[in-house]
mmCIF file of C-alpha atoms and ligand atoms in Angstrom:
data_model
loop_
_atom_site.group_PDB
_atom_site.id
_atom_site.type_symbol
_atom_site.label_atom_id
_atom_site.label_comp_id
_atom_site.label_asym_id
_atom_site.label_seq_id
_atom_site.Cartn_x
_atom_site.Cartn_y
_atom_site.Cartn_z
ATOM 1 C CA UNK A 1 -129.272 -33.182 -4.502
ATOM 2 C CA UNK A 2 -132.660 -31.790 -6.330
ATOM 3 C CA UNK A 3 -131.936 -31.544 -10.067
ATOM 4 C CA UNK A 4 -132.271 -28.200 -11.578
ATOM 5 C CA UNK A 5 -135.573 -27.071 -13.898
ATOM 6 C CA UNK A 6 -134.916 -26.301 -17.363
ATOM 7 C CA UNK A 7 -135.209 -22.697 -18.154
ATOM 8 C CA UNK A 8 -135.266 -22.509 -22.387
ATOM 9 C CA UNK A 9 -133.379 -19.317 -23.830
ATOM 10 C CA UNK A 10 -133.982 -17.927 -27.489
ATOM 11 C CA UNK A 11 -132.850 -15.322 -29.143
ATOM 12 C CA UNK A 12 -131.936 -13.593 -32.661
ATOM 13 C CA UNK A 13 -129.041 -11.531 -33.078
ATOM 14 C CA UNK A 14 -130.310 -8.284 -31.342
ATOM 15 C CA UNK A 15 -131.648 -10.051 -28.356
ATOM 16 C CA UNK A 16 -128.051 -12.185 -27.925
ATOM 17 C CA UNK A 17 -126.099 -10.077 -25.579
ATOM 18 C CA UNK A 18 -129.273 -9.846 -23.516
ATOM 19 C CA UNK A 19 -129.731 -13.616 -23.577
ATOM 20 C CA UNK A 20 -126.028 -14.057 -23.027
ATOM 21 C CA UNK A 21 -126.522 -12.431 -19.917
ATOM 22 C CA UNK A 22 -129.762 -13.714 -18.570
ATOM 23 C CA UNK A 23 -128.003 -17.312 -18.899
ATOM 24 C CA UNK A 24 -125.195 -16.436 -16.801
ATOM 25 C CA UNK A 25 -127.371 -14.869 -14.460
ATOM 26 C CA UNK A 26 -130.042 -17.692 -14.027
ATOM 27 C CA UNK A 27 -127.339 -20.192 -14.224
ATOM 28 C CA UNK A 28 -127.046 -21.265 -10.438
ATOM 29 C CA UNK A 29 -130.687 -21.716 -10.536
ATOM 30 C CA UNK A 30 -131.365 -23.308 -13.404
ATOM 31 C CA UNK A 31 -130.501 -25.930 -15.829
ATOM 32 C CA UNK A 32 -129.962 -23.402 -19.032
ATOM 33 C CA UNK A 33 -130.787 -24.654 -22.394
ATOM 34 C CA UNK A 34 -130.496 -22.205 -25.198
ATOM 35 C CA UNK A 35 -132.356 -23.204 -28.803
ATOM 36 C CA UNK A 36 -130.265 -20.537 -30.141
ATOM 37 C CA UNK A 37 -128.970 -17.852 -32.031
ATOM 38 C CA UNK A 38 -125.492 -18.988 -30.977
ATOM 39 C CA UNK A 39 -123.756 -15.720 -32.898
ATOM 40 C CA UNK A 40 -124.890 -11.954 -33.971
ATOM 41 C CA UNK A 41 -124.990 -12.152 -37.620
ATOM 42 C CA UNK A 42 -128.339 -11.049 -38.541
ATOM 43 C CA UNK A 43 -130.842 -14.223 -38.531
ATOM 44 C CA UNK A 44 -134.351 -14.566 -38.288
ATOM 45 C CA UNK A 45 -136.498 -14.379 -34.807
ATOM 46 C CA UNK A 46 -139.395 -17.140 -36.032
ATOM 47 C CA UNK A 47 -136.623 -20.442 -36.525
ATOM 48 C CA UNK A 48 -135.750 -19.073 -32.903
ATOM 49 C CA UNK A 49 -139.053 -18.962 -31.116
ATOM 50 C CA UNK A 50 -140.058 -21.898 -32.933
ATOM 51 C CA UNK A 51 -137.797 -24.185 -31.410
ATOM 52 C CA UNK A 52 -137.962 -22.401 -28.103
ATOM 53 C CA UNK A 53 -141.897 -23.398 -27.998
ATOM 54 C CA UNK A 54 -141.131 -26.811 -28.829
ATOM 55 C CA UNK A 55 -138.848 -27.318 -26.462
ATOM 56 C CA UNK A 56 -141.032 -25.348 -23.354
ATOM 57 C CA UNK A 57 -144.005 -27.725 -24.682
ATOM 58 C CA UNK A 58 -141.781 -30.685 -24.652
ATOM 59 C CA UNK A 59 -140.321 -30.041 -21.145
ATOM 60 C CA UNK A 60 -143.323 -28.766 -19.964
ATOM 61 C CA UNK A 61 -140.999 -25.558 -18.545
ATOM 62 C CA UNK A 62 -140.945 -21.691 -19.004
ATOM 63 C CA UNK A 63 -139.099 -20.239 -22.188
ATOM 64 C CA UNK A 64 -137.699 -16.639 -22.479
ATOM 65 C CA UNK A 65 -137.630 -14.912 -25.713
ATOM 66 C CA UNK A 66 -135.143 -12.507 -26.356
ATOM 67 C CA UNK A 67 -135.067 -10.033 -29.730
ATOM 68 C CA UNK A 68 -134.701 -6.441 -30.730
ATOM 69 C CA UNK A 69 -138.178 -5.463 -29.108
ATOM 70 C CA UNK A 70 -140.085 -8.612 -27.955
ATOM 71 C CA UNK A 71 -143.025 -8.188 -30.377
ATOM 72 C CA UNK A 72 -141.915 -10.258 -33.132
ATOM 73 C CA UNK A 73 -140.762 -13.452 -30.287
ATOM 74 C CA UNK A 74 -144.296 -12.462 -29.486
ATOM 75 C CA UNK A 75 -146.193 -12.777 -32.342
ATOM 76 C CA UNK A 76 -144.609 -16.142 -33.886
ATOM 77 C CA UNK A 77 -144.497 -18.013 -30.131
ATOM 78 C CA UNK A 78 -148.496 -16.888 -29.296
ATOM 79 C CA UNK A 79 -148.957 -19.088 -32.820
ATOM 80 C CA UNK A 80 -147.919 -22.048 -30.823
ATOM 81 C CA UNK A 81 -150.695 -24.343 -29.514
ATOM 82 C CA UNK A 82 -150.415 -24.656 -25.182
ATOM 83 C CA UNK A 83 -147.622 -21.550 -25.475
ATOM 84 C CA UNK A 84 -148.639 -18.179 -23.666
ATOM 85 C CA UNK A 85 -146.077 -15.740 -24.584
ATOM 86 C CA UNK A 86 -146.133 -12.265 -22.808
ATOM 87 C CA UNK A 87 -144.425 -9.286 -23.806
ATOM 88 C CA UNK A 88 -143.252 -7.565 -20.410
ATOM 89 C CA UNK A 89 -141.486 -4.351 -19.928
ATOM 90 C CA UNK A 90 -141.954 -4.027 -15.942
ATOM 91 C CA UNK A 91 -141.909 -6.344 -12.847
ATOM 92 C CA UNK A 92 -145.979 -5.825 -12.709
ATOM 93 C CA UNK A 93 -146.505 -7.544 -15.790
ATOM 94 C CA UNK A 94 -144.306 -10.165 -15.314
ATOM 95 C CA UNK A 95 -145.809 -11.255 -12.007
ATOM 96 C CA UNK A 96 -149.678 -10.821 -13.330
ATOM 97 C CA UNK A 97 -148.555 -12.678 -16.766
ATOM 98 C CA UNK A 98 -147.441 -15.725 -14.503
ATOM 99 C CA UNK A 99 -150.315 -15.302 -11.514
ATOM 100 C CA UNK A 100 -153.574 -14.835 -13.810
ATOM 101 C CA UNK A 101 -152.423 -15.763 -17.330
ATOM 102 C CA UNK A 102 -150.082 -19.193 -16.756
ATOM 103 C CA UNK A 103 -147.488 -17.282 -19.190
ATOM 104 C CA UNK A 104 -145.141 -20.130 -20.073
ATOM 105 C CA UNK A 105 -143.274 -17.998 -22.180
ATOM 106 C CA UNK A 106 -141.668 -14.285 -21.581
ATOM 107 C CA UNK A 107 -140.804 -11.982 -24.177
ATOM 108 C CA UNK A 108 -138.333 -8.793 -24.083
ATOM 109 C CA UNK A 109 -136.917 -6.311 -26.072
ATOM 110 C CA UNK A 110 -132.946 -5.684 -25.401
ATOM 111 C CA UNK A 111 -133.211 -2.164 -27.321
ATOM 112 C CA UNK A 112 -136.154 -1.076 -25.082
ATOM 113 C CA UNK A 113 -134.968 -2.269 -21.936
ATOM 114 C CA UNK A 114 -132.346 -1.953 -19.900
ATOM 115 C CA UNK A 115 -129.886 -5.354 -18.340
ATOM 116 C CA UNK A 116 -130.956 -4.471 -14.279
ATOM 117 C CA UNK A 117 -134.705 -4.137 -15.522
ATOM 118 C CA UNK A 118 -134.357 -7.371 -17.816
ATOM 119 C CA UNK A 119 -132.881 -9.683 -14.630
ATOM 120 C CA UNK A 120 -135.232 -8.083 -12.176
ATOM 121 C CA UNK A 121 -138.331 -8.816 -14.679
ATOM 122 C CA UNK A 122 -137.342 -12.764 -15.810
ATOM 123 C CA UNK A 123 -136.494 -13.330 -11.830
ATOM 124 C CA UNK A 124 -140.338 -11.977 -11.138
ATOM 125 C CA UNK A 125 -141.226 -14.094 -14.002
ATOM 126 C CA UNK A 126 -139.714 -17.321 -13.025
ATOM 127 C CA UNK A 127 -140.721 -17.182 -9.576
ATOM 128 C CA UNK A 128 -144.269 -16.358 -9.678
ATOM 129 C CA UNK A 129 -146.598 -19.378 -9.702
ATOM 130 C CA UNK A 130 -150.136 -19.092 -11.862
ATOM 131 C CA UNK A 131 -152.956 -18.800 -8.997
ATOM 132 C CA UNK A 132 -155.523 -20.825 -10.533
ATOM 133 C CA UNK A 133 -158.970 -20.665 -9.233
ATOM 134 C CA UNK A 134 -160.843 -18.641 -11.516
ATOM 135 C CA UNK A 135 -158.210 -17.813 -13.606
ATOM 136 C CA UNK A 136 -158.097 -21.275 -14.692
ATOM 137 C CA UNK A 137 -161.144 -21.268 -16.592
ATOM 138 C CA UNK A 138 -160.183 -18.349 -18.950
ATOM 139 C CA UNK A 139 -156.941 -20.120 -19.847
ATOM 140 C CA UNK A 140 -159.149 -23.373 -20.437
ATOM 141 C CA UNK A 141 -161.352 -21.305 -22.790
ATOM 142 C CA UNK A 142 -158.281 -19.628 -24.731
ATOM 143 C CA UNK A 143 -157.131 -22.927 -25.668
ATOM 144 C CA UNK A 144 -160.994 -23.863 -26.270
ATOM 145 C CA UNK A 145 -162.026 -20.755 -28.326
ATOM 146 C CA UNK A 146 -158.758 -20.026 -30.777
HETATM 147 C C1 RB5 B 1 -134.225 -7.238 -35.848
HETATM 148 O O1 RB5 B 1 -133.676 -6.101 -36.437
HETATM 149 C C2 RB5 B 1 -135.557 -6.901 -35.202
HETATM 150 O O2 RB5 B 1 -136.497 -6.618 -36.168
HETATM 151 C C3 RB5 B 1 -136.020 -8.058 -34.326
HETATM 152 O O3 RB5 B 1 -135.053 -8.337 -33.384
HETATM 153 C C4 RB5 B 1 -137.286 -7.834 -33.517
HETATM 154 O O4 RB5 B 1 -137.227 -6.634 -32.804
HETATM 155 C C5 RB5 B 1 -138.559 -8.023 -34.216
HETATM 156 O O5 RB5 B 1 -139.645 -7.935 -33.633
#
């Protein structure tokens, strides 16, 4: 039998019931690792995206990002060396952030979005491959330039 890709899950406490979900949902398909929060006392989204780049970078996988909006997984992952986190509230974004931007990381907001929206933008996410070709050279000069 083929062994299952890693898909990394992090969250803080107001992206958890989100991420709870997600996990279940991606489970068949995937080999689910989650970096964490593991409860929904109030924590702090950084420790969380931090290890969730580490590990994508490690495993050379895709990460999703899960807290109260998405901006502040944003933010702290797009720090990250090699990690290209997008923030995506439709399925348009998601398949453009994998197809012209090599996203390895997606971001979302569990108080913006809603749980059918969420699954049907990761799925786009996950299986959209980047296109290369001419794309390639702007994601060469991202990690060239900054
Ligand atoms: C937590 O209240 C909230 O600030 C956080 O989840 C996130 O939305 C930050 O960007």
């Amino acid at each position: 039998m083929e062994e299952k890709k890693a898909l990394i899950f992090g969250s803080d406490h107001a992206g958890i019931n989100l991420k709870r979900i997600l996990m279940d949902f991606f489970h068949p398909q995937f080999e689910i690792i989650d970096v964490g929060t593991r409860d929904t006392n109030s924590c702090d989204y950084p420790l969380y995206a931090r290890n969730l780049c580490v590990k994508v970078l490690e495993l050379k996988t895709l990460g999703i990002l899960i807290c109260g909006t998405g901006i502040g997984m944003s933010i702290t992952a797009n720090r990250f060396k090699g990690i290209r986190a997008a923030l995506c509230t439709n399925e348009y974004m998601a398949r453009m952030s994998r197809e012209h931007n090599d996203a390895n990381v997606l971001c979302l907001g569990e108080r913006v979005i809603g749980v059918d929206l969420a699954k049907s933008i990761a799925s786009t996410f996950v299986n959209t491959s980047f296109a290369g070709e001419r794309h390639l050279k702007r994601i060469e000069l991202i990690e060239k330039l900054v």
